[in-house]
Coordinates of C-alpha atoms in Angstrom, one line a residue:
X15 CA 27.6 -18.0 13.0
X16 CA 25.2 -15.2 13.9
X17 CA 21.6 -16.1 14.7
X18 CA 19.4 -13.3 13.4
X19 CA 16.0 -12.3 14.8
X20 CA 13.9 -13.0 11.7
X21 CA 15.8 -13.5 8.4
X22 CA 14.2 -14.2 5.0
X23 CA 13.4 -17.8 4.2
X24 CA 12.9 -18.8 0.6
X25 CA 10.7 -21.8 -0.2
X26 CA 12.0 -22.8 -3.6
X27 CA 9.2 -21.9 -6.0
X28 CA 10.2 -18.2 -6.0
X29 CA 13.0 -18.8 -8.4
X30 CA 10.7 -20.1 -11.2
X31 CA 8.4 -17.0 -11.0
X32 CA 11.4 -14.6 -11.0
X33 CA 13.0 -16.4 -13.9
X34 CA 9.8 -16.2 -15.8
X35 CA 9.8 -12.4 -15.2
X36 CA 13.3 -12.1 -16.6
X37 CA 12.6 -14.4 -19.6
X38 CA 9.5 -12.4 -20.5
X39 CA 11.2 -9.0 -19.8
X40 CA 8.4 -8.0 -17.4
X41 CA 10.8 -6.2 -15.1
X42 CA 8.9 -3.1 -14.0
X43 CA 5.7 -2.3 -12.1
X44 CA 3.5 -4.1 -14.5
X45 CA 3.3 -7.8 -15.5
X46 CA 1.6 -11.1 -14.9
X47 CA 3.2 -11.9 -11.5
X48 CA 1.6 -8.7 -10.0
X49 CA -1.9 -9.6 -11.2
X50 CA -1.4 -13.3 -10.1
X51 CA -0.1 -12.3 -6.7
X52 CA -3.1 -10.1 -6.1
X53 CA -5.5 -12.7 -7.3
X54 CA -3.9 -15.5 -5.2
X55 CA -3.9 -13.3 -2.0
X56 CA -7.5 -12.3 -2.8
X57 CA -8.4 -16.0 -3.0
X58 CA -6.9 -16.6 0.4
X59 CA -8.2 -13.5 2.3
X60 CA -11.4 -12.8 0.4
X61 CA -10.7 -9.1 -0.3
X62 CA -9.6 -7.1 -3.3
X63 CA -5.8 -6.7 -3.2
X64 CA -3.4 -4.1 -4.5
X65 CA 0.3 -5.0 -4.5
X66 CA 2.5 -2.1 -3.4
X67 CA 6.1 -1.1 -2.7
X68 CA 5.8 -1.4 1.1
X69 CA 3.3 -1.8 3.9
X70 CA 3.9 1.9 4.7
X71 CA 2.7 2.8 1.2
X72 CA -0.4 0.6 1.7
X73 CA -1.2 2.3 5.0
X74 CA -1.0 5.7 3.4
X75 CA -3.3 4.7 0.6
X76 CA -5.7 3.0 3.0
X77 CA -5.9 6.2 5.2
X78 CA -6.5 8.3 2.1
X79 CA -9.3 6.0 1.0
X80 CA -10.7 6.4 4.5
X81 CA -10.9 10.1 3.9
X82 CA -8.0 11.2 6.1
X83 CA -6.5 14.6 5.1
X84 CA -4.6 17.5 6.6
X85 CA -6.0 18.6 10.0
X86 CA -7.7 15.4 10.9
X87 CA -6.9 13.4 14.0
X88 CA -6.0 9.7 13.6
X89 CA -6.0 7.2 16.5
X90 CA -3.3 4.6 16.8
X91 CA -1.9 2.3 19.5
X92 CA 1.2 3.6 21.1
X93 CA 2.8 0.2 21.3
X94 CA 3.8 -0.3 17.7
X95 CA 6.5 0.3 15.1
X96 CA 6.7 3.9 13.9
X97 CA 5.7 2.9 10.3
X98 CA 2.2 2.2 11.7
X99 CA 1.6 5.9 12.4
X100 CA 3.9 7.9 10.1
X101 CA 1.5 7.5 7.1
X102 CA -1.1 9.6 8.9
X103 CA 1.4 12.3 9.3
X104 CA 2.4 12.1 5.6
X105 CA -1.2 13.1 4.9
X106 CA -1.0 16.0 7.3
X107 CA -3.1 14.4 10.1
X108 CA -2.4 14.5 13.8
X109 CA -1.7 11.3 15.8
X110 CA -3.6 10.4 19.0
X111 CA -2.1 7.5 20.9
X112 CA -3.9 4.9 23.0
X113 CA -2.5 2.3 25.5
X114 CA -2.6 -1.5 25.2
X115 CA -4.6 -4.1 27.2
X116 CA -2.7 -7.1 28.7
X117 CA -4.8 -9.9 27.2
X118 CA -3.5 -9.4 23.7
X119 CA -1.0 -6.4 24.1
X120 CA -3.1 -4.6 21.5
X121 CA -5.1 -1.4 21.7
X122 CA -7.4 -1.2 24.8
X123 CA -11.1 -0.7 23.6
X124 CA -12.1 1.0 26.8
X125 CA -9.4 3.6 26.6
X126 CA -10.3 4.0 22.9
X127 CA -13.7 5.3 23.8
X128 CA -12.3 7.5 26.5
X129 CA -9.9 9.0 24.0
X130 CA -12.6 9.6 21.4
X131 CA -14.8 11.4 23.9
X132 CA -12.0 13.5 25.1
X133 CA -10.9 14.5 21.6
X134 CA -14.5 15.5 20.8
X135 CA -14.5 17.8 23.9
X136 CA -11.0 19.1 23.0
X137 CA -11.4 19.8 19.3
X138 CA -15.2 19.6 18.7
X139 CA -15.2 16.5 16.4
X140 CA -14.2 12.8 16.6
X141 CA -11.0 11.5 15.1
X142 CA -11.3 10.6 11.4
X143 CA -9.8 7.1 11.5
X144 CA -8.2 4.5 13.7
X145 CA -5.1 2.5 12.7
X146 CA -5.5 -0.8 14.5
X147 CA -2.3 -2.8 14.8
X148 CA -2.1 -6.6 15.3
X149 CA 1.0 -6.7 17.4
X150 CA 3.7 -9.4 16.7
X151 CA 1.1 -11.6 14.9
X152 CA -1.8 -11.4 17.4
X153 CA -5.1 -9.8 16.4
X154 CA -6.7 -7.1 18.5
X155 CA -10.1 -7.2 20.2
X156 CA -11.9 -6.3 17.0
X157 CA -15.6 -6.8 18.0
X158 CA -15.2 -4.3 20.8
X159 CA -13.1 -1.9 18.7
X160 CA -15.5 -2.0 15.8
X161 CA -18.4 -1.3 18.1
X162 CA -16.7 1.8 19.5
X163 CA -15.7 3.1 16.1
X164 CA -19.2 2.5 14.6
X165 CA -20.8 4.6 17.4
X166 CA -18.7 7.6 16.4
X167 CA -18.4 7.1 12.7
X168 CA -14.7 6.4 12.7
X169 CA -13.1 4.5 9.8
X170 CA -10.7 1.6 10.7
X171 CA -7.5 0.9 8.8
X172 CA -6.1 -2.5 9.8
X173 CA -2.4 -2.8 10.1
X174 CA -1.8 -6.5 9.8
X175 CA 1.8 -6.0 8.7
X176 CA 3.0 -8.4 11.4
X177 CA 0.0 -10.7 11.3
X178 CA -0.4 -12.4 7.9
X179 CA -1.7 -15.9 8.7
X180 CA -3.3 -14.9 12.0
X181 CA -7.1 -15.2 12.6
X182 CA -9.8 -13.5 14.7
X183 CA -12.8 -15.6 15.4
X184 CA -11.9 -17.7 12.3
X185 CA -11.7 -14.7 10.0
X186 CA -8.2 -13.8 8.6
X187 CA -6.2 -10.8 9.7
X188 CA -6.4 -8.3 6.9
X189 CA -10.1 -8.8 6.4
X190 CA -11.3 -7.4 9.7
X191 CA -11.9 -3.8 8.7
X192 CA -12.8 -1.8 5.6
X193 CA -9.1 -1.5 4.7
X194 CA -6.3 -3.8 5.6
X195 CA -2.5 -3.8 5.1
X196 CA 0.2 -6.5 4.9
X197 CA 4.0 -6.0 4.8
X198 CA 6.4 -8.2 2.9
X199 CA 9.6 -6.7 4.4
X200 CA 12.5 -9.0 4.6
X201 CA 11.9 -9.8 8.3
X202 CA 8.2 -10.8 7.9
X203 CA 6.8 -14.4 7.9
X204 CA 6.8 -14.2 4.1
X205 CA 8.7 -11.6 2.1
X206 CA 9.0 -10.1 -1.3
X207 CA 12.3 -8.6 0.0
X208 CA 10.4 -5.3 0.2
X209 CA 6.8 -4.8 -0.5
X210 CA 3.3 -4.6 0.9
X211 CA -0.4 -5.0 0.0
X212 CA -3.6 -3.1 0.5
X213 CA -6.8 -5.1 1.0
X214 CA -10.3 -3.7 0.8
X215 CA -13.9 -5.0 0.7
X216 CA -14.6 -2.5 -2.0
X217 CA -13.3 -3.3 -5.6
X218 CA -13.8 0.3 -6.6
X219 CA -11.6 1.4 -3.8
X220 CA -8.9 -1.1 -4.9
X221 CA -9.1 0.4 -8.4
X222 CA -8.6 3.9 -7.0
X223 CA -5.6 2.8 -4.9
X224 CA -4.1 1.1 -7.9
X225 CA -4.6 4.4 -9.9
X226 CA -3.0 6.5 -7.1
X227 CA -0.1 4.0 -6.8
X228 CA 1.0 4.5 -10.4
X229 CA 1.2 8.4 -10.3
X230 CA -2.5 8.9 -10.9
X231 CA -2.1 9.1 -14.6
X232 CA -5.4 9.9 -16.3
X233 CA -6.5 7.7 -19.3
X234 CA -5.3 8.9 -22.7
X235 CA -2.1 9.2 -24.7
X236 CA -0.9 12.3 -22.9
X237 CA 0.6 12.2 -19.5
X238 CA -2.2 14.1 -17.8
X239 CA -2.8 14.1 -14.1
X240 CA -5.9 15.4 -12.2
X241 CA -5.1 13.9 -8.8
X242 CA -2.0 13.5 -6.7
X243 CA -0.4 10.1 -7.2
X244 CA 2.6 8.1 -5.9
X245 CA 5.2 5.7 -7.2
X246 CA 3.9 2.9 -4.9
X247 CA 3.4 -0.1 -7.2
X248 CA 5.3 -3.4 -6.5
X249 CA 7.5 -4.7 -9.2
X250 CA 6.7 -7.8 -11.3
X251 CA 10.0 -9.4 -10.2
X252 CA 9.2 -9.0 -6.5
X253 CA 5.7 -10.1 -7.0
X254 CA 7.1 -13.4 -8.3
X255 CA 8.9 -13.8 -5.0
X256 CA 5.7 -13.2 -3.2
X257 CA 3.8 -15.8 -5.2
X258 CA 6.4 -18.4 -4.2
X259 CA 6.3 -17.3 -0.6
X260 CA 2.5 -17.4 -0.4
X261 CA 2.6 -21.1 -1.1
X262 CA 4.6 -21.8 2.1
X263 CA 2.7 -19.4 4.4
X264 CA 0.9 -22.0 6.4
X265 CA 4.1 -24.0 7.0
X266 CA 5.9 -20.8 8.0
X267 CA 3.2 -19.9 10.6
X268 CA 3.3 -23.4 12.0
X269 CA 7.0 -23.3 12.4
X270 CA 6.9 -19.8 14.1
X271 CA 4.5 -21.2 16.6
X272 CA 6.6 -24.3 17.1
X273 CA 9.6 -22.1 17.9
X274 CA 7.7 -19.9 20.3
X275 CA 6.2 -22.9 22.2
X276 CA 9.6 -24.6 22.6
X277 CA 11.0 -21.3 24.0
X278 CA 8.0 -21.2 26.4
X279 CA 8.5 -24.7 27.7
X280 CA 12.2 -24.1 28.2
X281 CA 12.2 -20.5 29.5
X282 CA 9.0 -20.1 31.6
X283 CA 10.5 -22.0 34.5
X284 CA 13.2 -19.2 34.6
X285 CA 10.5 -16.5 35.1
X286 CA 10.1 -15.5 31.4
X287 CA 6.5 -15.4 30.2
X288 CA 5.6 -15.8 26.5
X289 CA 3.4 -13.1 25.1
X290 CA -0.3 -14.1 25.8
X291 CA -2.1 -16.3 23.3
X292 CA -5.5 -14.6 23.2
X293 CA -8.5 -17.0 23.0
X294 CA -10.1 -15.0 20.2
X295 CA -7.9 -16.3 17.4
X296 CA -4.6 -17.8 16.2
X297 CA -1.5 -15.9 17.0
X298 CA 1.3 -16.5 14.4
X299 CA 4.0 -15.6 16.9
X300 CA 5.8 -13.8 14.1
X301 CA 8.4 -13.0 16.8
X302 CA 8.8 -15.0 20.0
X303 CA 8.2 -12.3 22.6
X304 CA 8.7 -12.7 26.3
X305 CA 8.3 -10.7 29.5
X306 CA 11.1 -10.9 32.1
X307 CA 9.4 -11.3 35.5
X308 CA 10.5 -10.6 39.1
X309 CA 12.7 -8.0 40.8
X310 CA 14.7 -5.6 38.6
X311 CA 13.2 -7.2 35.5
X312 CA 14.0 -4.3 33.2
X313 CA 17.7 -4.3 34.2
X314 CA 17.8 -8.1 33.8
X315 CA 16.2 -7.9 30.4
X316 CA 18.9 -5.4 29.3
X317 CA 21.6 -7.7 30.6
X318 CA 20.0 -10.7 28.7
X319 CA 20.1 -8.8 25.4
X320 CA 23.7 -7.9 26.1
X321 CA 24.6 -11.5 26.8
X322 CA 22.9 -12.8 23.7
X323 CA 24.7 -10.2 21.6
X324 CA 28.0 -11.3 23.0
X325 CA 27.2 -14.8 21.8
X326 CA 26.4 -13.4 18.3
X327 CA 22.6 -13.8 18.8
X328 CA 20.3 -11.0 17.8
X329 CA 17.6 -9.9 20.3
X330 CA 15.8 -6.7 20.9
X331 CA 13.3 -5.0 23.3
X332 CA 9.6 -4.8 22.6
X333 CA 8.7 -1.8 20.4
X334 CA 9.4 1.5 22.2
X335 CA 5.9 3.2 22.6
X336 CA 5.2 6.1 20.3
X337 CA 4.4 8.4 23.1
X338 CA 8.0 8.0 24.4
X339 CA 9.5 8.8 21.0
X340 CA 10.9 12.3 20.5
X341 CA 9.1 12.5 17.1
X342 CA 5.7 12.2 18.8
X343 CA 6.4 13.7 22.2
X344 CA 3.7 16.3 21.8
X345 CA 0.9 13.9 20.6
X346 CA -2.0 13.3 22.9
X347 CA -1.7 9.9 24.8
X348 CA -4.4 8.0 26.7
X349 CA -3.0 5.6 29.3
X350 CA 0.5 4.5 29.0
X351 CA 1.4 2.2 31.9
X352 CA 0.8 -1.0 30.1
X353 CA 2.8 -0.2 27.0
X354 CA 5.6 1.3 29.1
X355 CA 5.8 -1.9 31.2
X356 CA 5.9 -4.1 28.2
X357 CA 8.6 -2.0 26.6
X358 CA 10.6 -2.1 29.9
X359 CA 10.5 -5.9 30.4
X360 CA 9.8 -7.3 26.9
X361 CA 12.4 -9.2 24.8
X362 CA 12.1 -10.5 21.2
X363 CA 14.1 -13.7 20.6
X364 CA 15.3 -15.2 17.3
X365 CA 12.3 -16.6 15.5
X366 CA 13.4 -17.3 11.9
X367 CA 11.8 -20.4 10.4
X368 CA 15.1 -21.6 9.0
X369 CA 16.6 -21.7 12.4
X370 CA 17.7 -25.2 13.3
X371 CA 16.8 -27.0 16.5
X372 CA 20.5 -26.8 17.4
X373 CA 20.6 -23.0 16.9
X374 CA 17.4 -22.6 19.0
X375 CA 19.1 -24.7 21.6
X376 CA 22.0 -22.3 21.6
X377 CA 19.7 -19.4 22.2
X378 CA 18.0 -21.2 25.1
X379 CA 21.4 -22.2 26.6
X380 CA 22.6 -18.6 26.5
X381 CA 19.3 -17.4 28.1
X382 CA 19.7 -20.0 30.9
X383 CA 23.3 -19.0 31.5
X384 CA 22.4 -15.3 31.7
X385 CA 19.3 -15.7 33.8
X386 CA 20.8 -18.1 36.3
X387 CA 24.1 -16.3 36.6

């Protein structure tokens, strides 16, 4: 049987909330599950929440609330999934990419300031916003990043799509900037099958995002519209799944970390190093990510992915940096050596919380056979 990288894992309570939605006929983008899901997440994170159709939609609304519009420049780490940066482009903004640092694999604060100063020299004004990404469940160096952005008046939108349940200095991911984003895609620690959430410290901003997400229909009987809106609201059925999933979040994070640390103990003697666990917070290890070390590491990483695939085990490289993507080949890039090295040598191993100890043992055995061959 195939072992997938990060499949959905239902907890049991989801079915009750979904059945309630069907029984009450709340099957569209309004209903009690949506309001309850937002309230329950707000109670956990401490921010106003807006349940949306995807994390990508949440990022687009967060950037719009941050004032991003056509012609602006938006900073983003290069080492991320393309959905982190595309929403800026949807708004007509230009992307500027910044390399990672090795302690957390997230955006390098020193390069960030260098990039800002250079963009001011190049175009005459600083970037409008920064999309900060917490990679694979580990938070970025937010104190240093916030200090840089405050000096230049740059808004921060926090992409915590991979980091629900992570912390930074005891504060939860998603509440570390004026606007935060979660994803509930099927491969995340908890899922609504497809969905996302926007978080903000400003209740009025949450109301505006909710308004935009439902086609920006003005009050009144007529379907009148004064602003551009979107069809971005989460459905009441999927929100019910999210309510059940939220109840098992802590257990899911604990299990992801358990899986990662078993891999670490078994694979580090083979010259495979687990992604660093930065001292500034709790890493959820959404995916168990390793670097292959030693000579010809990139080639050996590729052979390992091939060997795992031959045994019906899904594995993949670390994200391909955005500055290496044809889509963003013309975008300014600051640094690049770190993200390129992580992409060349990094491998993501199966991390699903439903994976049995025996299945994880099968992955470990396959890695041993490939590495020692």
